mmCIF file of C-alpha atoms in Angstrom:
data_model
loop_
_atom_site.group_PDB
_atom_site.id
_atom_site.type_symbol
_atom_site.label_atom_id
_atom_site.label_comp_id
_atom_site.label_asym_id
_atom_site.label_seq_id
_atom_site.Cartn_x
_atom_site.Cartn_y
_atom_site.Cartn_z
ATOM 1 C CA MET A 19 15.733 75.348 46.638
ATOM 2 C CA GLU A 20 15.585 71.772 47.382
ATOM 3 C CA PHE A 21 17.492 68.928 45.359
ATOM 4 C CA SER A 22 16.002 65.260 44.998
ATOM 5 C CA LEU A 23 16.675 62.343 42.575
ATOM 6 C CA PHE A 24 14.011 61.226 40.078
ATOM 7 C CA TYR A 25 14.082 58.005 38.231
ATOM 8 C CA PHE A 26 12.292 57.233 34.672
ATOM 9 C CA ALA A 27 14.767 54.561 33.180
ATOM 10 C CA ASP A 28 13.932 53.130 29.689
ATOM 11 C CA ASP A 29 13.935 49.349 30.308
ATOM 12 C CA CYS A 30 16.283 48.662 27.218
ATOM 13 C CA SER A 31 18.904 50.472 28.645
ATOM 14 C CA ALA A 32 19.259 48.585 31.910
ATOM 15 C CA ASP A 33 21.721 45.821 32.252
ATOM 16 C CA GLY A 34 22.267 43.412 35.013
ATOM 17 C CA ASN A 35 20.501 44.450 38.421
ATOM 18 C CA ARG A 36 17.851 46.578 36.759
ATOM 19 C CA TYR A 37 17.458 48.565 40.083
ATOM 20 C CA GLN A 38 20.867 48.776 41.475
ATOM 21 C CA LEU A 39 21.091 52.494 40.193
ATOM 22 C CA LEU A 40 17.979 53.307 41.975
ATOM 23 C CA LEU A 41 19.021 51.829 45.040
ATOM 24 C CA ASP A 42 22.606 53.240 45.168
ATOM 25 C CA GLY A 43 21.322 56.569 44.325
ATOM 26 C CA ALA A 44 18.707 56.580 47.058
ATOM 27 C CA ARG A 45 21.372 55.752 49.631
ATOM 28 C CA PHE A 46 23.691 58.541 48.242
ATOM 29 C CA ALA A 47 20.717 60.903 48.410
ATOM 30 C CA ASP A 48 19.818 59.809 51.974
ATOM 31 C CA THR A 49 23.163 60.601 53.286
ATOM 32 C CA HIS A 50 23.989 63.757 51.384
ATOM 33 C CA GLY A 51 21.371 66.310 52.167
ATOM 34 C CA PHE A 52 18.895 65.484 49.305
ATOM 35 C CA SER A 53 15.292 65.940 49.963
ATOM 36 C CA ALA A 54 13.644 63.123 48.226
ATOM 37 C CA VAL A 55 13.629 60.134 45.636
ATOM 38 C CA TRP A 56 10.809 59.942 43.224
ATOM 39 C CA THR A 57 9.759 56.988 41.087
ATOM 40 C CA PRO A 58 7.115 56.974 38.324
ATOM 41 C CA GLU A 59 4.118 54.824 37.275
ATOM 42 C CA ARG A 60 4.380 53.687 33.740
ATOM 43 C CA HIS A 61 2.855 50.779 31.746
ATOM 44 C CA PHE A 62 3.305 48.514 28.592
ATOM 45 C CA HIS A 63 6.279 50.414 27.004
ATOM 46 C CA THR A 64 9.913 50.442 27.418
ATOM 47 C CA PHE A 65 10.070 54.044 28.250
ATOM 48 C CA GLY A 66 9.799 54.300 31.939
ATOM 49 C CA GLY A 67 9.114 50.503 31.836
ATOM 50 C CA LEU A 68 11.343 49.668 35.064
ATOM 51 C CA TYR A 69 8.434 51.409 37.245
ATOM 52 C CA PRO A 70 4.857 50.253 36.702
ATOM 53 C CA ASN A 71 4.142 50.574 40.633
ATOM 54 C CA PRO A 72 5.883 53.652 42.477
ATOM 55 C CA ALA A 73 4.382 52.141 45.772
ATOM 56 C CA LEU A 74 6.473 48.954 45.342
ATOM 57 C CA THR A 75 9.702 50.839 44.528
ATOM 58 C CA GLY A 76 8.808 53.196 47.381
ATOM 59 C CA ALA A 77 8.550 50.350 49.775
ATOM 60 C CA ALA A 78 11.733 49.016 48.664
ATOM 61 C CA LEU A 79 13.415 52.441 49.293
ATOM 62 C CA ALA A 80 11.828 52.660 52.657
ATOM 63 C CA THR A 81 13.945 49.800 53.666
ATOM 64 C CA VAL A 82 17.256 51.172 52.612
ATOM 65 C CA THR A 83 17.052 54.917 53.615
ATOM 66 C CA GLU A 84 16.176 56.878 56.704
ATOM 67 C CA ARG A 85 15.994 60.315 55.787
ATOM 68 C CA VAL A 86 14.859 61.234 52.304
ATOM 69 C CA ALA A 87 11.235 61.494 51.438
ATOM 70 C CA ILE A 88 9.854 58.716 49.153
ATOM 71 C CA ARG A 89 7.547 59.933 46.387
ATOM 72 C CA ALA A 90 5.529 58.967 43.471
ATOM 73 C CA GLY A 91 6.279 60.987 40.392
ATOM 74 C CA SER A 92 3.355 60.071 39.486
ATOM 75 C CA VAL A 93 0.364 57.847 40.432
ATOM 76 C CA VAL A 94 -2.065 57.808 37.519
ATOM 77 C CA ALA A 95 -5.093 58.302 39.512
ATOM 78 C CA PRO A 96 -7.802 57.073 37.340
ATOM 79 C CA LEU A 97 -6.236 53.854 36.888
ATOM 80 C CA HIS A 98 -6.834 53.026 40.722
ATOM 81 C CA HIS A 99 -9.478 52.823 43.207
ATOM 82 C CA PRO A 100 -8.834 55.775 45.891
ATOM 83 C CA VAL A 101 -8.787 53.137 48.688
ATOM 84 C CA ARG A 102 -6.024 51.192 46.850
ATOM 85 C CA ILE A 103 -3.920 54.276 46.419
ATOM 86 C CA ALA A 104 -4.500 55.291 50.202
ATOM 87 C CA GLU A 105 -3.653 51.895 51.532
ATOM 88 C CA ASP A 106 -0.512 51.309 49.316
ATOM 89 C CA TRP A 107 1.006 54.630 50.395
ATOM 90 C CA SER A 108 0.134 54.299 54.073
ATOM 91 C CA VAL A 109 2.198 51.072 54.112
ATOM 92 C CA VAL A 110 4.962 53.000 52.444
ATOM 93 C CA ASP A 111 4.501 55.872 55.050
ATOM 94 C CA ASN A 112 4.727 53.445 57.923
ATOM 95 C CA LEU A 113 7.675 51.496 56.348
ATOM 96 C CA SER A 114 9.527 54.864 56.100
ATOM 97 C CA ASN A 115 8.152 56.274 59.468
ATOM 98 C CA GLY A 116 6.326 59.149 57.748
ATOM 99 C CA ARG A 117 8.386 60.152 54.500
ATOM 100 C CA ALA A 118 5.664 59.193 51.850
ATOM 101 C CA GLY A 119 4.501 61.756 49.183
ATOM 102 C CA VAL A 120 2.253 61.314 45.999
ATOM 103 C CA ALA A 121 2.087 63.400 42.809
ATOM 104 C CA PHE A 122 -1.139 62.712 40.952
ATOM 105 C CA ALA A 123 -1.600 62.663 37.330
ATOM 106 C CA SER A 124 -4.736 62.135 35.219
ATOM 107 C CA GLY A 125 -3.052 59.936 32.557
ATOM 108 C CA TRP A 126 -2.652 60.527 28.794
ATOM 109 C CA HIS A 127 -1.976 57.127 27.117
ATOM 110 C CA ALA A 128 -5.047 55.163 25.972
ATOM 111 C CA ASN A 129 -3.141 51.967 26.329
ATOM 112 C CA ASP A 130 -2.468 52.513 30.046
ATOM 113 C CA PHE A 131 -6.168 52.309 30.672
ATOM 114 C CA VAL A 132 -6.254 48.585 29.865
ATOM 115 C CA LEU A 133 -6.294 48.553 33.622
ATOM 116 C CA ASN A 134 -9.473 50.876 33.836
ATOM 117 C CA PRO A 135 -11.022 51.195 30.276
ATOM 118 C CA ASP A 136 -14.020 53.110 31.520
ATOM 119 C CA GLY A 137 -11.729 55.713 33.387
ATOM 120 C CA TYR A 138 -10.273 57.223 30.234
ATOM 121 C CA ALA A 139 -12.950 59.402 28.961
ATOM 122 C CA THR A 140 -13.420 61.101 32.293
ATOM 123 C CA ARG A 141 -9.726 60.831 33.624
ATOM 124 C CA ARG A 142 -9.396 64.729 33.945
ATOM 125 C CA GLU A 143 -12.537 65.128 35.856
ATOM 126 C CA SER A 144 -11.938 62.224 38.157
ATOM 127 C CA LEU A 145 -8.359 63.464 39.409
ATOM 128 C CA ALA A 146 -9.733 66.073 41.685
ATOM 129 C CA ASP A 147 -12.343 63.478 43.106
ATOM 130 C CA THR A 148 -9.463 61.042 43.658
ATOM 131 C CA VAL A 149 -7.426 63.619 45.344
ATOM 132 C CA ASP A 150 -10.285 64.275 47.737
ATOM 133 C CA GLN A 151 -11.049 60.764 48.683
ATOM 134 C CA VAL A 152 -7.369 59.765 49.213
ATOM 135 C CA ARG A 153 -7.154 62.801 51.644
ATOM 136 C CA ARG A 154 -10.271 61.994 53.605
ATOM 137 C CA LEU A 155 -9.114 58.192 53.887
ATOM 138 C CA TRP A 156 -5.465 59.359 54.947
ATOM 139 C CA GLN A 157 -7.007 61.555 57.812
ATOM 140 C CA GLY A 158 -9.052 58.649 59.012
ATOM 141 C CA GLU A 159 -12.386 59.544 57.798
ATOM 142 C CA SER A 160 -14.790 56.771 56.757
ATOM 143 C CA VAL A 161 -15.709 57.087 53.095
ATOM 144 C CA PRO A 162 -18.919 55.270 51.543
ATOM 145 C CA TYR A 163 -18.407 52.817 48.813
ATOM 146 C CA PRO A 164 -20.394 50.122 47.169
ATOM 147 C CA ASN A 165 -19.612 46.532 48.149
ATOM 148 C CA GLY A 166 -19.690 43.396 46.002
ATOM 149 C CA ALA A 167 -23.448 42.856 47.063
ATOM 150 C CA GLY A 168 -24.300 46.385 45.870
ATOM 151 C CA GLU A 169 -24.560 47.837 49.258
ATOM 152 C CA GLU A 170 -23.077 50.930 50.332
ATOM 153 C CA VAL A 171 -20.602 50.595 53.206
ATOM 154 C CA GLU A 172 -18.230 52.866 55.096
ATOM 155 C CA VAL A 173 -14.645 52.162 54.705
ATOM 156 C CA ARG A 174 -11.487 53.184 56.619
ATOM 157 C CA ILE A 175 -7.850 52.257 55.682
ATOM 158 C CA PHE A 176 -5.501 50.326 57.571
ATOM 159 C CA PRO A 177 -2.719 50.396 58.696
ATOM 160 C CA ALA A 178 -3.260 54.127 59.767
ATOM 161 C CA PRO A 179 -0.506 56.339 58.075
ATOM 162 C CA VAL A 180 2.072 58.141 60.122
ATOM 163 C CA GLN A 181 1.805 61.560 58.764
ATOM 164 C CA PRO A 182 -1.476 63.214 59.625
ATOM 165 C CA GLN A 183 -1.392 64.671 55.866
ATOM 166 C CA LEU A 184 -0.346 63.235 52.773
ATOM 167 C CA PRO A 185 2.080 65.621 51.031
ATOM 168 C CA MET A 186 0.574 65.824 47.425
ATOM 169 C CA TRP A 187 1.383 67.231 44.138
ATOM 170 C CA ILE A 188 -0.351 67.547 40.714
ATOM 171 C CA THR A 189 1.669 66.355 37.660
ATOM 172 C CA SER A 190 1.550 68.721 34.343
ATOM 173 C CA GLY A 191 3.354 68.605 31.315
ATOM 174 C CA GLY A 192 2.577 72.368 31.010
ATOM 175 C CA SER A 193 -1.001 72.749 30.619
ATOM 176 C CA PRO A 194 -2.097 76.023 32.222
ATOM 177 C CA GLU A 195 -5.382 74.516 33.471
ATOM 178 C CA THR A 196 -3.451 71.548 35.358
ATOM 179 C CA PHE A 197 -1.333 74.293 37.202
ATOM 180 C CA ARG A 198 -4.486 76.076 38.045
ATOM 181 C CA THR A 199 -6.077 72.764 39.123
ATOM 182 C CA ALA A 200 -3.206 72.097 41.577
ATOM 183 C CA GLY A 201 -3.686 75.590 43.018
ATOM 184 C CA ARG A 202 -7.479 75.036 43.503
ATOM 185 C CA LEU A 203 -6.511 71.861 45.354
ATOM 186 C CA GLY A 204 -4.018 73.120 47.605
ATOM 187 C CA ALA A 205 -1.394 70.868 46.161
ATOM 188 C CA GLY A 206 2.205 71.089 44.775
ATOM 189 C CA VAL A 207 3.166 71.150 41.058
ATOM 190 C CA LEU A 208 5.450 68.353 39.561
ATOM 191 C CA THR A 209 6.350 69.422 36.077
ATOM 192 C CA HIS A 210 9.311 69.471 33.603
ATOM 193 C CA LEU A 211 10.765 71.551 30.551
ATOM 194 C CA LEU A 212 10.006 68.956 27.871
ATOM 195 C CA GLY A 213 7.303 70.915 26.379
ATOM 196 C CA GLN A 214 7.685 74.339 27.838
ATOM 197 C CA GLY A 215 10.510 76.926 28.002
ATOM 198 C CA ILE A 216 11.687 78.703 31.354
ATOM 199 C CA ASP A 217 9.536 81.922 30.362
ATOM 200 C CA VAL A 218 6.350 79.859 29.698
ATOM 201 C CA LEU A 219 7.085 77.802 33.054
ATOM 202 C CA ALA A 220 7.298 81.298 34.827
ATOM 203 C CA GLU A 221 3.655 82.091 33.726
ATOM 204 C CA ARG A 222 2.135 78.833 34.606
ATOM 205 C CA ILE A 223 3.809 79.105 38.008
ATOM 206 C CA ALA A 224 2.366 82.572 38.513
ATOM 207 C CA ALA A 225 -1.045 81.309 37.798
ATOM 208 C CA TYR A 226 -0.545 78.356 40.242
ATOM 209 C CA ARG A 227 0.167 80.772 42.943
ATOM 210 C CA ALA A 228 -2.595 83.054 42.080
ATOM 211 C CA GLU A 229 -4.994 80.162 42.525
ATOM 212 C CA LEU A 230 -3.438 79.052 45.684
ATOM 213 C CA ALA A 231 -3.741 82.620 47.030
ATOM 214 C CA GLU A 232 -7.529 82.824 46.195
ATOM 215 C CA HIS A 233 -8.525 79.387 47.394
ATOM 216 C CA HIS A 234 -6.194 78.847 50.210
ATOM 217 C CA GLY A 235 -4.710 82.361 51.504
ATOM 218 C CA ASP A 236 -1.942 84.589 50.645
ATOM 219 C CA ASP A 237 0.411 82.676 53.008
ATOM 220 C CA ASN A 238 0.133 79.491 51.035
ATOM 221 C CA ARG A 239 3.167 79.134 48.434
ATOM 222 C CA GLY A 240 2.691 75.685 47.837
ATOM 223 C CA GLN A 241 5.522 73.705 46.171
ATOM 224 C CA VAL A 242 6.947 73.793 42.453
ATOM 225 C CA THR A 243 9.103 70.674 41.724
ATOM 226 C CA LEU A 244 10.763 70.725 38.384
ATOM 227 C CA MET A 245 12.239 67.540 36.827
ATOM 228 C CA LEU A 246 15.472 68.126 35.058
ATOM 229 C CA HIS A 247 17.786 65.437 33.144
ATOM 230 C CA THR A 248 21.108 65.773 35.275
ATOM 231 C CA PHE A 249 24.628 64.610 34.753
ATOM 232 C CA LEU A 250 27.586 66.790 35.946
ATOM 233 C CA GLY A 251 31.181 66.699 35.554
ATOM 234 C CA GLU A 252 34.410 68.759 35.655
ATOM 235 C CA ASP A 253 34.621 69.520 31.922
ATOM 236 C CA ARG A 254 31.634 70.499 29.625
ATOM 237 C CA ASP A 255 32.747 69.109 26.768
ATOM 238 C CA THR A 256 33.589 65.672 28.213
ATOM 239 C CA VAL A 257 30.122 65.701 29.815
ATOM 240 C CA LYS A 258 28.448 66.622 26.565
ATOM 241 C CA GLU A 259 30.186 63.555 24.720
ATOM 242 C CA ILE A 260 29.160 61.294 27.516
ATOM 243 C CA VAL A 261 25.652 62.040 27.552
ATOM 244 C CA ARG A 262 24.962 62.683 23.847
ATOM 245 C CA GLY A 263 24.553 59.096 22.769
ATOM 246 C CA PRO A 264 22.294 57.823 25.801
ATOM 247 C CA PHE A 265 20.179 61.087 25.965
ATOM 248 C CA THR A 266 19.449 60.949 22.069
ATOM 249 C CA GLU A 267 18.469 57.330 22.494
ATOM 250 C CA TYR A 268 16.189 58.172 25.560
ATOM 251 C CA LEU A 269 14.635 60.870 23.386
ATOM 252 C CA ARG A 270 14.114 58.608 20.659
ATOM 253 C CA SER A 271 12.191 56.037 23.065
ATOM 254 C CA SER A 272 10.149 58.836 24.260
ATOM 255 C CA ALA A 273 9.258 59.924 20.538
ATOM 256 C CA ASP A 274 8.268 56.430 19.743
ATOM 257 C CA LEU A 275 5.859 56.493 22.760
ATOM 258 C CA PHE A 276 4.215 59.829 21.677
ATOM 259 C CA SER A 277 3.844 58.805 18.057
ATOM 260 C CA ALA A 278 2.106 55.630 19.039
ATOM 261 C CA ILE A 279 -0.531 57.659 21.031
ATOM 262 C CA ARG A 280 -1.251 59.839 17.649
ATOM 263 C CA GLY A 281 -2.119 56.480 15.806
ATOM 264 C CA GLY A 282 0.830 54.303 15.573
ATOM 265 C CA GLY A 283 3.917 54.339 13.656
ATOM 266 C CA ALA A 284 5.130 58.028 13.091
ATOM 267 C CA ALA A 285 2.197 59.626 14.069
ATOM 268 C CA GLY A 286 -0.193 57.324 11.826
ATOM 269 C CA LEU A 287 1.608 58.877 8.697
ATOM 270 C CA SER A 288 1.704 56.803 5.398
ATOM 271 C CA PRO A 289 4.882 55.303 4.250
ATOM 272 C CA ASP A 290 5.431 58.057 1.787
ATOM 273 C CA GLU A 291 4.980 60.520 4.544
ATOM 274 C CA MET A 292 7.300 58.820 7.103
ATOM 275 C CA PRO A 293 10.443 60.920 7.969
ATOM 276 C CA THR A 294 13.716 59.242 7.049
ATOM 277 C CA GLU A 295 16.222 57.759 9.707
ATOM 278 C CA GLU A 296 18.240 60.758 8.807
ATOM 279 C CA GLU A 297 15.635 63.226 9.323
ATOM 280 C CA ILE A 298 14.776 61.521 12.613
ATOM 281 C CA GLN A 299 18.340 61.768 13.758
ATOM 282 C CA TRP A 300 18.676 65.579 12.766
ATOM 283 C CA LEU A 301 15.557 66.052 15.060
ATOM 284 C CA LEU A 302 17.057 64.339 17.759
ATOM 285 C CA ASN A 303 20.337 66.147 17.500
ATOM 286 C CA HIS A 304 18.608 69.374 17.723
ATOM 287 C CA ALA A 305 16.312 68.476 20.571
ATOM 288 C CA PHE A 306 19.688 67.292 22.359
ATOM 289 C CA GLU A 307 21.419 70.480 21.745
ATOM 290 C CA ARG A 308 18.412 72.465 23.127
ATOM 291 C CA TYR A 309 18.019 70.509 26.370
ATOM 292 C CA PHE A 310 21.723 70.465 26.871
ATOM 293 C CA THR A 311 21.938 74.157 26.727
ATOM 294 C CA GLU A 312 18.671 75.322 28.295
ATOM 295 C CA GLY A 313 16.544 72.481 29.571
ATOM 296 C CA SER A 314 18.497 70.315 31.810
ATOM 297 C CA LEU A 315 21.297 70.045 34.415
ATOM 298 C CA LEU A 316 24.092 68.620 32.135
ATOM 299 C CA GLY A 317 27.616 70.014 32.067
ATOM 300 C CA THR A 318 29.600 71.494 35.104
ATOM 301 C CA VAL A 319 28.672 73.112 38.542
ATOM 302 C CA PRO A 320 29.447 76.602 37.313
ATOM 303 C CA ASP A 321 27.210 76.204 34.153
ATOM 304 C CA ASN A 322 24.365 74.973 36.405
ATOM 305 C CA LEU A 323 24.566 77.479 38.893
ATOM 306 C CA ARG A 324 23.428 79.965 36.391
ATOM 307 C CA MET A 325 20.590 77.552 35.628
ATOM 308 C CA LEU A 326 19.431 77.605 39.176
ATOM 309 C CA GLU A 327 19.571 81.011 39.571
ATOM 310 C CA ARG A 328 16.987 81.401 36.650
ATOM 311 C CA LEU A 329 14.756 78.710 38.132
ATOM 312 C CA ASP A 330 14.836 80.468 41.563
ATOM 313 C CA ALA A 331 13.890 83.569 40.037
ATOM 314 C CA ILE A 332 10.535 82.151 38.567
ATOM 315 C CA GLY A 333 9.762 80.504 41.829
ATOM 316 C CA VAL A 334 10.970 76.738 41.487
ATOM 317 C CA ASP A 335 11.150 75.305 44.930
ATOM 318 C CA GLU A 336 12.509 71.970 44.054
ATOM 319 C CA VAL A 337 14.760 70.515 41.379
ATOM 320 C CA ALA A 338 13.981 66.848 40.772
ATOM 321 C CA CYS A 339 17.205 65.466 39.028
ATOM 322 C CA LEU A 340 16.453 62.561 36.558
ATOM 323 C CA ILE A 341 19.559 60.542 36.693
ATOM 324 C CA ASP A 342 18.805 57.305 34.971
ATOM 325 C CA PHE A 343 18.671 58.239 31.120
ATOM 326 C CA GLY A 344 20.999 55.709 29.813
ATOM 327 C CA VAL A 345 24.390 56.837 31.078
ATOM 328 C CA ASP A 346 26.515 53.719 32.492
ATOM 329 C CA ALA A 347 25.440 53.529 36.262
ATOM 330 C CA LYS A 348 28.905 53.449 37.616
ATOM 331 C CA LEU A 349 29.519 56.845 35.675
ATOM 332 C CA VAL A 350 26.163 58.250 37.165
ATOM 333 C CA MET A 351 27.243 57.307 40.604
ATOM 334 C CA ASP A 352 30.346 58.927 39.982
ATOM 335 C CA SER A 353 28.887 62.317 38.985
ATOM 336 C CA LEU A 354 26.680 62.540 41.951
ATOM 337 C CA VAL A 355 29.644 63.893 43.937
ATOM 338 C CA HIS A 356 29.406 66.922 41.484
ATOM 339 C CA LEU A 357 25.709 67.077 41.879
ATOM 340 C CA ASP A 358 26.285 67.312 45.516
ATOM 341 C CA GLU A 359 28.852 70.023 45.081
ATOM 342 C CA LEU A 360 26.106 72.038 42.976
ATOM 343 C CA ARG A 361 23.513 71.421 45.908
ATOM 344 C CA GLY A 362 26.006 72.623 48.598
ATOM 345 C CA ARG A 363 27.172 75.509 46.623
ATOM 346 C CA TRP A 364 23.573 76.612 46.021
ATOM 347 C CA THR A 365 22.579 75.957 49.625
ATOM 348 C CA GLU A 366 25.630 77.906 50.954
ATOM 349 C CA ARG A 367 25.517 80.951 48.573
ATOM 350 C CA PRO A 368 25.201 84.442 50.418
#
């Protein structure tokens, strides 16, 4: 099982140089045996708001690292022309000497589609088409598109990428159909535990690998990458107190985003139906306790060796450690020595 770093900061939690933790963490990952650094695509909300364009952050990371893969987690495919995606990531591939990788998502928030309003209704159907076109462009094929005069022209991308194949994942929040789609496309899966437990994830992974076998042969295992919020220390109780406040506020920011999807305010409820602050805080505290005990890498190295054993047993290939959820950046950087210990102990186990 591989280990990577994942970023998804709430912009409200960023002080000073907003990208210092991204750059410092990437340098640490690059020199300590981690496999990759992931940055997302987010728009028009503080939740994830530091990362509107993973190709830009990926280009920056390419200049300060030498070994780790530089990945988008994720590119929202229906927001962009396939040529734009292929060109941007070919530049990242060249800057990094062949270390680029992209997870594709269909998108879910209607406001994001300010960038392409017509793409919202067909976002799920267009995902596979975008993946196919980016693959063909990446491999040097000419692909026909209409130009400004309404004529169809053959387009190739420049610069040519370094890697002959672009490593690809499909991002899933837990939908079994998305896991199966990834299998049919021969891509990896990028997922999380925010809406699914480990037992459910095991079923999704099994379905993914069944599709892979059917469409791409029994030898194709693919890759399952699981994002987990991560902060490790020497004492479990101390870690819990350090992360409780930041993680709870991170969950609050996430809940605000999701409620906006459902109609504004608290899921479009009338004032009389709105939960009180006390009720909201109870729900957040309950969610924090669940994530701390069974949905994250929070705590100590021994605690999380057991977590890794559970994940390995269900077929997870990579743990993408989300480290920028609001804890002080210096504390996060100090904690990475414990994460590296966890990585080392897992890698060296009998």
